[in-house]
Coordinates of C-alpha atoms and ligand atoms in Angstrom, one line a residue:
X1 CA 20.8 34.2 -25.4
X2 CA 19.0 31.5 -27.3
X3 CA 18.5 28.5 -25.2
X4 CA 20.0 25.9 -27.4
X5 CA 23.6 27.9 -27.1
X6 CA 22.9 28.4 -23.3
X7 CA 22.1 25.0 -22.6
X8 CA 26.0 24.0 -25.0
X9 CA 27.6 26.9 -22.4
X10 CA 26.7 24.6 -19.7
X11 CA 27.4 21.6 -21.4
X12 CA 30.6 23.1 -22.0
X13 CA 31.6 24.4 -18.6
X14 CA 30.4 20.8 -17.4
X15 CA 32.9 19.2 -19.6
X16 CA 35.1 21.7 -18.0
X17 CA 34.9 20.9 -14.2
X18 CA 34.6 17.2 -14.8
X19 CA 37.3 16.5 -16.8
X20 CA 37.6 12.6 -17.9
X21 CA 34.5 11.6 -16.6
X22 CA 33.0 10.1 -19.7
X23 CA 29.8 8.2 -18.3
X24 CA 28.7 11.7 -16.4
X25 CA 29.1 13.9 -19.2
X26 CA 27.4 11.3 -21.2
X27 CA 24.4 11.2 -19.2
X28 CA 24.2 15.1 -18.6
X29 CA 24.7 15.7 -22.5
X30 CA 21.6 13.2 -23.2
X31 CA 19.2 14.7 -20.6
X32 CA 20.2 18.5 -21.6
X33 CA 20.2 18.0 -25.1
X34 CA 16.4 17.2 -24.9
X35 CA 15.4 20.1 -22.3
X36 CA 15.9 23.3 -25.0
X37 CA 12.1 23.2 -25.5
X38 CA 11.4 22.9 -21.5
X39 CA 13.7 25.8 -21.1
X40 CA 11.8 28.2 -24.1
X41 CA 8.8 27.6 -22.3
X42 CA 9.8 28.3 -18.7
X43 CA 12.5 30.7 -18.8
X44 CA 11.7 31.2 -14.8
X45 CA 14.7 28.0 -14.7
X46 CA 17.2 29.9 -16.7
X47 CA 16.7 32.5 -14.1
X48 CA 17.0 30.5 -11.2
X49 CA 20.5 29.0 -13.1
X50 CA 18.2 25.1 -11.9
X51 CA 20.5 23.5 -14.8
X52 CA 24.1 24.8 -13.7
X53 CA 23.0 23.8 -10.0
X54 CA 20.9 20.6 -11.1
X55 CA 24.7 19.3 -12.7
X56 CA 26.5 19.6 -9.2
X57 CA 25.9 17.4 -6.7
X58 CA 25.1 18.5 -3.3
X59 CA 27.5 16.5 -2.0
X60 CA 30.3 13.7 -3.2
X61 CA 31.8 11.4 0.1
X62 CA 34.5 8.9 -1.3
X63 CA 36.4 7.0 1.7
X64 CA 38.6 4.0 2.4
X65 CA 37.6 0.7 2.7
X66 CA 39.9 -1.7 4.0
X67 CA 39.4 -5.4 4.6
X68 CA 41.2 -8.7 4.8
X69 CA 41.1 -11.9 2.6
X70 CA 40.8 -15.1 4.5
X71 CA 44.2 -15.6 4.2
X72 CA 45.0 -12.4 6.0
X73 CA 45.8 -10.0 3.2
X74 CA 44.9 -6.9 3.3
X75 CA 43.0 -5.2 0.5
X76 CA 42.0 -1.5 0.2
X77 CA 39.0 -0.3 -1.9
X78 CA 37.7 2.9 -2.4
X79 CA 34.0 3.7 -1.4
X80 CA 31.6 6.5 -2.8
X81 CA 28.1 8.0 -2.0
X82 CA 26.9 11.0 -4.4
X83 CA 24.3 12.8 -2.9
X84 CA 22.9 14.6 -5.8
X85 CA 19.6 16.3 -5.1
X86 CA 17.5 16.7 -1.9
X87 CA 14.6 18.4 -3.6
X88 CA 12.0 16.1 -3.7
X89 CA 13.0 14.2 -0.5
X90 CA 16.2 12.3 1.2
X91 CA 18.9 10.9 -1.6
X92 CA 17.8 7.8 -2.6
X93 CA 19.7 5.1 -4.8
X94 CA 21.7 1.8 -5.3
X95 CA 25.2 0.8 -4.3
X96 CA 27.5 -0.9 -6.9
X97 CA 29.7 -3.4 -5.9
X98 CA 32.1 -3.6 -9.5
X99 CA 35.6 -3.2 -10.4
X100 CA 34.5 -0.3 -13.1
X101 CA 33.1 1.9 -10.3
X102 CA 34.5 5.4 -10.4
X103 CA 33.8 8.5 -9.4
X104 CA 32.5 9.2 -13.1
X105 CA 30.2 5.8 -12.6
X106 CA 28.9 7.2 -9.3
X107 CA 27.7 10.6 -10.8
X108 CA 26.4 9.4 -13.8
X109 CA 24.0 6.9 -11.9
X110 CA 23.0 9.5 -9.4
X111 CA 21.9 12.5 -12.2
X112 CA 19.5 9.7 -14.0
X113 CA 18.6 8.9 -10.4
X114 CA 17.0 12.4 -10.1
X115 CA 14.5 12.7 -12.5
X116 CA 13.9 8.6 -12.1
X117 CA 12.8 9.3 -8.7
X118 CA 11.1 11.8 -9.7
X119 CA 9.0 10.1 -12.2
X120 CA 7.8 7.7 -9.8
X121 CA 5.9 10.7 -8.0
X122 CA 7.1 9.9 -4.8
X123 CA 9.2 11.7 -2.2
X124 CA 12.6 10.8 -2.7
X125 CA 15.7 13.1 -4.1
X126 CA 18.3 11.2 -5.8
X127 CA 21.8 9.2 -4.8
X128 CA 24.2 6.3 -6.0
X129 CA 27.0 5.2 -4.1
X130 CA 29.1 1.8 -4.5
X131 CA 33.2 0.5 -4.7
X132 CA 35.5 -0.1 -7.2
X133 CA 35.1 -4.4 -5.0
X134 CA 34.7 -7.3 -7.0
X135 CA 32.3 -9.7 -5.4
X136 CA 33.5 -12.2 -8.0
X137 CA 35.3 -15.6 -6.2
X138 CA 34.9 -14.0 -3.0
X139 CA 34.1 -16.3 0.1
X140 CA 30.5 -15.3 2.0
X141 CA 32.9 -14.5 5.0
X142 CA 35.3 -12.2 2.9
X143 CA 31.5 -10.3 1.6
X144 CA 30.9 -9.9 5.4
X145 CA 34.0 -8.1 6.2
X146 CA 34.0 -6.0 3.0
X147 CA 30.4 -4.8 3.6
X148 CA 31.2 -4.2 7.3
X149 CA 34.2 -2.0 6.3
X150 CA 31.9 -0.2 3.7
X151 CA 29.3 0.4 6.0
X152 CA 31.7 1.7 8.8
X153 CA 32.8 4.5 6.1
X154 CA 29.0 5.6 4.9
X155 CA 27.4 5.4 8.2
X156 CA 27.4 9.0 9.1
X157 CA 26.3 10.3 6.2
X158 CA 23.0 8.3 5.9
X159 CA 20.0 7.7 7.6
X160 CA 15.9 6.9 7.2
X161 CA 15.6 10.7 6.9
X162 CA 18.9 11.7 4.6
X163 CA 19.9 9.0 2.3
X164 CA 18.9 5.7 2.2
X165 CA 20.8 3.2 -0.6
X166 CA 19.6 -0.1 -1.8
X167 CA 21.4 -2.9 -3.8
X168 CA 22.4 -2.4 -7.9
X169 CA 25.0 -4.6 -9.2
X170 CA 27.0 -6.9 -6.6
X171 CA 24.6 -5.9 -4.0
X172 CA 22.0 -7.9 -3.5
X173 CA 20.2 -9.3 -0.6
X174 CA 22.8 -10.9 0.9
X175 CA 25.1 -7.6 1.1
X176 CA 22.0 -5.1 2.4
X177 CA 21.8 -7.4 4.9
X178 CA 25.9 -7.5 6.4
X179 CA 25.7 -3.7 5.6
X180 CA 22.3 -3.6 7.9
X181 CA 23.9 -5.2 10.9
X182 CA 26.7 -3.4 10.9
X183 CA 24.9 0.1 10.8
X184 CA 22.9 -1.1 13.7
X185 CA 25.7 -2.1 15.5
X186 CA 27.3 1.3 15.1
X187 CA 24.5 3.3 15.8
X188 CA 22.8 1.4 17.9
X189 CA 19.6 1.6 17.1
X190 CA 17.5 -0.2 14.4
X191 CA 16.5 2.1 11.9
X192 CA 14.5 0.2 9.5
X193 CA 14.1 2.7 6.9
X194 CA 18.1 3.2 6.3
X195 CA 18.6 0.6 3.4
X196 CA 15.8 -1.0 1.0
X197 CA 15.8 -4.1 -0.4
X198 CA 16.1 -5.7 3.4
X199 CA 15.0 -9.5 4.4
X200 CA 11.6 -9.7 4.5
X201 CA 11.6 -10.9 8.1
X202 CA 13.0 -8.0 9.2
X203 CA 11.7 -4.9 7.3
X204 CA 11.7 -5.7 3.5
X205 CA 9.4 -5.2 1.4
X206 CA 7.1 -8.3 -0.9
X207 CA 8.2 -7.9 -4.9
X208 CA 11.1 -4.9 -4.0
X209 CA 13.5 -8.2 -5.3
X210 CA 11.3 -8.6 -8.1
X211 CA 10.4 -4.8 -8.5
X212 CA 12.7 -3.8 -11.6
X213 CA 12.4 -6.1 -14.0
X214 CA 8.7 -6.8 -13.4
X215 CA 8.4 -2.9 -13.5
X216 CA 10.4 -3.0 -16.4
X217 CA 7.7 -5.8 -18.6
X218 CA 5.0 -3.4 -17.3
X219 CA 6.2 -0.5 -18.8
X220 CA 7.1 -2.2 -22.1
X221 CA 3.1 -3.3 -21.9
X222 CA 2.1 0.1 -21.7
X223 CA 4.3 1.2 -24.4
X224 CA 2.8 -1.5 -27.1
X225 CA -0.3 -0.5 -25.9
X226 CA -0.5 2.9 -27.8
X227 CA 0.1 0.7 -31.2
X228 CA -2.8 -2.1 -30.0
X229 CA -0.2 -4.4 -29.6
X230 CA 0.7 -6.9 -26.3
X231 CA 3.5 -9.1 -25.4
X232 CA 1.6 -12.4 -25.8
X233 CA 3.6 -14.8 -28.0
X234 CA 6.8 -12.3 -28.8
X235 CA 10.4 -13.0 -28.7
X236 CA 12.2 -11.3 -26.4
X237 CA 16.4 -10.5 -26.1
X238 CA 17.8 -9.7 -22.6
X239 CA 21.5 -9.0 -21.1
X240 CA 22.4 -9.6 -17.4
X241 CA 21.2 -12.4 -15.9
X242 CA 21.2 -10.7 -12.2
X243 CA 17.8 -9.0 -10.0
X244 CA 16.7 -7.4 -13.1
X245 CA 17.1 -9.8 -16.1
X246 CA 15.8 -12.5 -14.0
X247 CA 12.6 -11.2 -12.8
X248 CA 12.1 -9.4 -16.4
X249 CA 12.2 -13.1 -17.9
X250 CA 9.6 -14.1 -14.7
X251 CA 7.0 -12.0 -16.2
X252 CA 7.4 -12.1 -19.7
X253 CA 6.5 -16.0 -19.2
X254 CA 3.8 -15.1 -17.0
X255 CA 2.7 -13.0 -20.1
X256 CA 2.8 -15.7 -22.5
X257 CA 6.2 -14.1 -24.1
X258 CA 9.6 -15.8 -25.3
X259 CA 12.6 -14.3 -23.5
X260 CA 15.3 -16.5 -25.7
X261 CA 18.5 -15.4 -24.6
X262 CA 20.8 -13.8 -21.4
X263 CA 24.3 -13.4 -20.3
X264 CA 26.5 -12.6 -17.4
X265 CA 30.2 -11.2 -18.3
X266 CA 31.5 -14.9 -19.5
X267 CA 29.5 -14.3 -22.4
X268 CA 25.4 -15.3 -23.4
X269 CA 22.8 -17.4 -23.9
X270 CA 20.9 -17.9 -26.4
X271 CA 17.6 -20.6 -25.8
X272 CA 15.2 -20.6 -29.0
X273 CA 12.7 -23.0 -27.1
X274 CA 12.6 -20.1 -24.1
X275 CA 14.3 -19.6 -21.1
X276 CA 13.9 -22.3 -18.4
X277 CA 13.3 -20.0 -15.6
X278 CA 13.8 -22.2 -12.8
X279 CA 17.0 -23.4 -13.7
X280 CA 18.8 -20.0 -14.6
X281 CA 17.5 -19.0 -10.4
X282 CA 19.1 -22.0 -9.5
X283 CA 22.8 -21.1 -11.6
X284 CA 22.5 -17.6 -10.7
X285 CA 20.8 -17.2 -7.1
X286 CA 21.4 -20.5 -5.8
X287 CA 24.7 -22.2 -7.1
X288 CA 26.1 -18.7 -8.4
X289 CA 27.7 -20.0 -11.1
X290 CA 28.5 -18.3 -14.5
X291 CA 25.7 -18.5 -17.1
X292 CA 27.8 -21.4 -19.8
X293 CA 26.3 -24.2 -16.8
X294 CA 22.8 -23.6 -18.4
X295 CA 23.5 -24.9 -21.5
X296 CA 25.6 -27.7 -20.3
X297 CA 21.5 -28.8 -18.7
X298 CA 19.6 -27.5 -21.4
X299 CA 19.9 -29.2 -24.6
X300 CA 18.0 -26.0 -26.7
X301 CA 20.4 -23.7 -25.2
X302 CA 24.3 -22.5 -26.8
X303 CA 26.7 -20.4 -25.2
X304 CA 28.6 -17.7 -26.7
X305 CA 31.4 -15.4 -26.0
X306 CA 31.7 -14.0 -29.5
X307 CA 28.6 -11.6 -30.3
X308 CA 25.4 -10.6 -27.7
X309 CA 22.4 -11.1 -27.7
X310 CA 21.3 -8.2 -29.7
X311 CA 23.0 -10.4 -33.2
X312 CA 19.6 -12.4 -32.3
X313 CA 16.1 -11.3 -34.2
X314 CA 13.2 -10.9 -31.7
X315 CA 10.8 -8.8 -31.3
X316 CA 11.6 -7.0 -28.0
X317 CA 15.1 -6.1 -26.8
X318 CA 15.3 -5.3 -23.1
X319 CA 19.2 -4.7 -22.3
X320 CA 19.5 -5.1 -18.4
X321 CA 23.1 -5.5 -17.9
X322 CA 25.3 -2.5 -17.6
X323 CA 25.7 0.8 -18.9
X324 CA 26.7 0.9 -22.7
X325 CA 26.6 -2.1 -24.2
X326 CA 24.4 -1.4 -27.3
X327 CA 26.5 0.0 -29.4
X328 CA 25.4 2.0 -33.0
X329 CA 26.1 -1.0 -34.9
X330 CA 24.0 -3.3 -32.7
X331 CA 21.1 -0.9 -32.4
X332 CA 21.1 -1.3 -36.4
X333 CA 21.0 -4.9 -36.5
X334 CA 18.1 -4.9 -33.9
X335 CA 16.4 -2.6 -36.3
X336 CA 17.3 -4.6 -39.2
X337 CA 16.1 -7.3 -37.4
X338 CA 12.8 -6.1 -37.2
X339 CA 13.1 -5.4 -33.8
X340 CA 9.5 -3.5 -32.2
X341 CA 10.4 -2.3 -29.0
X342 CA 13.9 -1.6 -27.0
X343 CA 13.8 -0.8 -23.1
X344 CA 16.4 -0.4 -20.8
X345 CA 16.3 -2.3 -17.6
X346 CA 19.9 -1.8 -16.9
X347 CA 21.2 2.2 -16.9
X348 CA 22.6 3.8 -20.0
X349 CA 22.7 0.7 -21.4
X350 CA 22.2 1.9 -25.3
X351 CA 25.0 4.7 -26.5
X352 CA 23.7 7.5 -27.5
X353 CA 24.2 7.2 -31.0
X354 CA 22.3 3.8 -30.4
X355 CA 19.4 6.1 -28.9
X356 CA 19.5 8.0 -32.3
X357 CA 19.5 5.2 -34.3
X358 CA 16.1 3.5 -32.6
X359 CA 13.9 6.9 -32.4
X360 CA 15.0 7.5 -35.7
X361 CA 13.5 4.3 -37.2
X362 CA 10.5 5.0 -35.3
X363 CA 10.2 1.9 -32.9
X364 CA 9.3 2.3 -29.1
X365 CA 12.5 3.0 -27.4
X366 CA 12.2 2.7 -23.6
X367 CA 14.9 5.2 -21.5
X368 CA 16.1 3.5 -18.2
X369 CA 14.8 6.2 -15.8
X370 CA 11.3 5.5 -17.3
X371 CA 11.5 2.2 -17.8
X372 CA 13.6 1.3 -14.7
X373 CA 12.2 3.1 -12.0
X374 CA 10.1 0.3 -10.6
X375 CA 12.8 -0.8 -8.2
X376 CA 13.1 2.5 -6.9
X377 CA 9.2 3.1 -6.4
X378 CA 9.1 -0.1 -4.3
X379 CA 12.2 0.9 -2.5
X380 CA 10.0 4.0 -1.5
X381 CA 6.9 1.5 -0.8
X382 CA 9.4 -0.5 1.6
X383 CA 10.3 3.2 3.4
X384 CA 6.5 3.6 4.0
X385 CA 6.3 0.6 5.3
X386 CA 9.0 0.8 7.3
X387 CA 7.7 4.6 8.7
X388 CA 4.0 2.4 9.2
X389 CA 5.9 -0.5 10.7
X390 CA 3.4 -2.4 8.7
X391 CA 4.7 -5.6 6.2
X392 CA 1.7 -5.0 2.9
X393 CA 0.5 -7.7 1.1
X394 CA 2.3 -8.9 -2.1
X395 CA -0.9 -7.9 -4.1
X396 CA -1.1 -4.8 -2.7
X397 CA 2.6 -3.6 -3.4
X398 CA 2.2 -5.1 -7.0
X399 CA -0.5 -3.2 -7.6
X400 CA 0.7 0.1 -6.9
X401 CA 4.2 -0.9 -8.8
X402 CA 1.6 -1.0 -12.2
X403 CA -0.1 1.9 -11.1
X404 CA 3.3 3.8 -10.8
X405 CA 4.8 2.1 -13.9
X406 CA 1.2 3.5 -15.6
X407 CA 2.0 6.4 -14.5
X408 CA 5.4 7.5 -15.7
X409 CA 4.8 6.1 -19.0
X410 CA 1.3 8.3 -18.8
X411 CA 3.3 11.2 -18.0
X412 CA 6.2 11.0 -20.6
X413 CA 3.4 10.5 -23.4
X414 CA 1.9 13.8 -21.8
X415 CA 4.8 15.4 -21.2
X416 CA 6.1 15.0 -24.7
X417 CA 3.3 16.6 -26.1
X418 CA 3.4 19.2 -24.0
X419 CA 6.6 20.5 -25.2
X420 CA 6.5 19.9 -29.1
X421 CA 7.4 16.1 -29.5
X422 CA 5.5 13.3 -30.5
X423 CA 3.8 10.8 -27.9
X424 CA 6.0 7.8 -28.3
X425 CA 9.2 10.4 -27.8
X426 CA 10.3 8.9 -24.7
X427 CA 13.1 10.2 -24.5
X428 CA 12.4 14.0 -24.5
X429 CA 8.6 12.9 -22.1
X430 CA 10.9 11.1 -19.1
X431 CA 13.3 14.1 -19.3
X432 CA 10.6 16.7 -19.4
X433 CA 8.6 15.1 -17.0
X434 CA 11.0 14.5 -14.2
X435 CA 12.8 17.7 -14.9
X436 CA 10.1 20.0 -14.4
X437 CA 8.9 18.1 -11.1
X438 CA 12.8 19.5 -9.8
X439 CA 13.2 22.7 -11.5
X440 CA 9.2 23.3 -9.6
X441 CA 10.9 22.0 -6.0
X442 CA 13.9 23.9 -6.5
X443 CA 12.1 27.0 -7.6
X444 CA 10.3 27.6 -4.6
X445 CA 13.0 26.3 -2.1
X446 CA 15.0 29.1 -3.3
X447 CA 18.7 29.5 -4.0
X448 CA 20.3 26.5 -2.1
Ligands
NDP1 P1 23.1 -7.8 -10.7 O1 24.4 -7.6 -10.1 O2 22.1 -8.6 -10.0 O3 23.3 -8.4 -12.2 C1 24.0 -7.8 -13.2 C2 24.2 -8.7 -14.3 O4 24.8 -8.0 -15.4 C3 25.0 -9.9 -14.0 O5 24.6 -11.0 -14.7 C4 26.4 -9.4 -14.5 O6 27.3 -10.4 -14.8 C5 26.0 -8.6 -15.7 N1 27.0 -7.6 -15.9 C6 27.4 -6.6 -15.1 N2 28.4 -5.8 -15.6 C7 28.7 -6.4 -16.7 C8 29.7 -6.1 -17.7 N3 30.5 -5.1 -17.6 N4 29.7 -7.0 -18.8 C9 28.8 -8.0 -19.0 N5 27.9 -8.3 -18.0 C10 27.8 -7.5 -17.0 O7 22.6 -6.3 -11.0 P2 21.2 -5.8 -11.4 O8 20.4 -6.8 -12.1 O9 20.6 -5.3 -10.1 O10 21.5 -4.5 -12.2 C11 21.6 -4.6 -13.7 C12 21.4 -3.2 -14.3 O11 20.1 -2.7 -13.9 C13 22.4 -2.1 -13.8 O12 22.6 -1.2 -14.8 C14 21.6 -1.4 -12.7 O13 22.1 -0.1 -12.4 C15 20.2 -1.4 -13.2 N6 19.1 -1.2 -12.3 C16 19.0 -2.1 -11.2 C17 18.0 -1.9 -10.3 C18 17.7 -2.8 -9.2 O14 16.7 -2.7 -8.5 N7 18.6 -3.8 -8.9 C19 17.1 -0.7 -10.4 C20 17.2 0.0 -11.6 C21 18.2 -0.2 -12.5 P3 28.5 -10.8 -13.9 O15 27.8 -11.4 -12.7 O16 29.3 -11.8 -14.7 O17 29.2 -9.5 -13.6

């Protein structure tokens, strides 16, 4: 059988067994669309069936979470932890705390989180977990008790050596931290490498907080790079205004670039004069107020809820919100708009049609689990850390997040190549690459 039809059977049978799950099926159709020429040349996978097994996850745990209001009501949530691949070493991935978290959500996060890890080169397999919770107008106290009852549901199933989860969206510091306590409490013993993205007094790692988004401007320096082209003095568009937008926007200014707008889900900002860094930290980390209070103390900035940020012309486009929310129309007005570059800090973020439409004009598109990964890679820093019980310097971690960010994008040029595409394909290099680092793993651990 030809491996284009063989890799639309599995697509097929996917569709099948998953039925409704439109963010899974999105995210397994993108990868395996892309793999037909990594499949010609190996047919040893096809063999070994790695695709049909790669789409199932080892396991799925969804569980109850109840919890009461300060009032005294009681509120039930549902919990989730996919543990999708143990290949290349324990599950490893974020927890979402966000009323659109479903089963679908879950899955779709913890395939990309597969071949991310992998691209980092380290030894981590790949997870995601999180609740349908809102954190939004909750007290600190009512955070407490929800993480507590989370925590109490996922404890078994984790641990320094099986999974370990960090934050993603709605879990931050602040959450890691009541989910910690309560793990130790229940297990009694304090296992530092369970959770990344911990207090730093108490087994976190330097830059994990800022890890993504700086990871994130590192890999979009690499990419201009191979066109003799830097970030100094370019406009810059960004969504989100959470751990990855924010520390994005910390060192594109540090570059000398012009991040102009961001937005939370009230709607965006849009700052010609560039964004003033130190007040958006104090709105979002300190006050945690909705992004409309910058412009109210920033006489450049407007807020909009009508549009995005991608109606604005810039030079670089890094969405770093949520998963798709740059749609085909958008991804033509960025190109229109003479848009160079477009990578994703956030997961999914550009439909797939969006995808198309950026390769297609030819300017340097950035997929998540490439561009992305630097949060995970420091999360795997903070677990060797954590094995050393040793706290590194903040140069020291920073530079082995650019040597890692170096390093994926080094391999997706490569990788492309490799298998027929040309070297700013990103798309088909970070699949490529961080497929065939699994399909090897799976290959000779046999048929498990
Ligand atoms: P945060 O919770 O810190 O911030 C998320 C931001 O995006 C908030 O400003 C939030 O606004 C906004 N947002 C979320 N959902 C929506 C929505 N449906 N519509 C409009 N705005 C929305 O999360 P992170 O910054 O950690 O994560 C952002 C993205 O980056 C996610 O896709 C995540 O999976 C990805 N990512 C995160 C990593 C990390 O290390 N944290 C690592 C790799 C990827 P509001 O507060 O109003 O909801």
């Amino acid at each position: 059988m030809k491996t284009t039809a063989n890799i639309e059977e599995i697509i097929e049978e996917t569709e099948r067994r998953n039925p409704g799950q439109s963010e899974f099926l999105e995210a397994v159709g993108v990868v395996l669309s892309s793999l037909a020429p990594v499949l010609d040349a190996h047919p040893e996978y096809r063999d070994a069936a790695i695709i049909e097994r790669i789409v199932e996850p080892e396991q799925l745990h969804m569980f109850r979470v109840p919890w009461t209001t300060d009032n005294g009501e009681v509120r039930v949530n549902r919990g989730y932890r996919v543990q999708f691949s143990s290949v290349l070493g324990p599950y490893k991935g974020g927890l979402r705390f966000h009323p659109t978290v479903t089963t679908s959500v879950v899955k779709f996060l913890g395939f990309e989180q597969i071949f991310k890890n992998a691209l980092t080169g380290q030894q981590i397999g790949g997870g995601k977990g999180g609740s349908d919770f809102n954190p939004h107008g909750r007290s600190d106290a009512e955070i407490m008790r929800f993480c507590q009852s989370f925590m109490t549901g996922l404890f078994r199933v984790i641990g320094p050596n099986t999974d370990v989860p960090a934050g993603d969206i709605g879990v931050g510091g602040r959450e890691i931290g009541y989910m910690y306590g309560q793990y130790k409490r229940l297990t009694g013993r304090f296992d530092a490498g369970v959770l990344t993205g911990k207090g730093l007094s108490w087994g976190g790692s330097l830059i994990r907080k800022e890890a993504t988004g700086y990871g994130l401007v590192n890999f979009v320096e690499n990419m201009l790079a191979t066109r003799s082209d830097d970030l100094e003095g370019k406009t810059v568009s960004l969504s989100g205004a959470g751990n990855v937008a924010i520390y994005a926007i910390e060192k594109l200014l540090a570059l000398g670039a012009k991040p102009v707008t961001f937005s939370d889900s009230s709607g965006w900002i849009h700052d010609p004069e560039g964004v003033d860094l130190e007040l958006l930290k104090d709105i979002k980390e300190v006050r945690r107020a909705r992004v409309g209070e910058y412009a109210k103390e920033r006489s450049s900035a407007t807020f909009h809820t009508e549009g995005s940020p991608w109606d604005v012309e810039v030079d670089v486009a890094l969405p770093s919100a949520t998963q798709r929310e740059v749609n085909a129309e958008q991804a033509r007005a960025l190109v229109k708009g003479g848009t160079k570059v477009v990578a994703e800090g956030a997961n999914m973020p550009c439909e797939p049609e969006a995808q198309q439409i950026f390769q297609e004009a030819g300017l340097l598109y950035g997929p998540g689990k490439a561009a992305n990964a630097g949060g995970v890679a420091v999360s795997a820093l903070e677990m060797q850390q954590n094995d050393e019980r040793q706290s590194w310097t903040k140069e020291k971690v920073e530079t082995k997040l650019e040597d890692i960010m170096r390093s994926i994008h080094t391999q997706c040029v490569e990788a492309s190549e490799r298998y027929g595409g040309t070297s700013d394909d990103y798309v088909l290099g970070a699949n490529a690459a961080g497929f065939t680092r699994v399909a090897d793993a799976m290959l000779a651990q046999g048929l498990v």
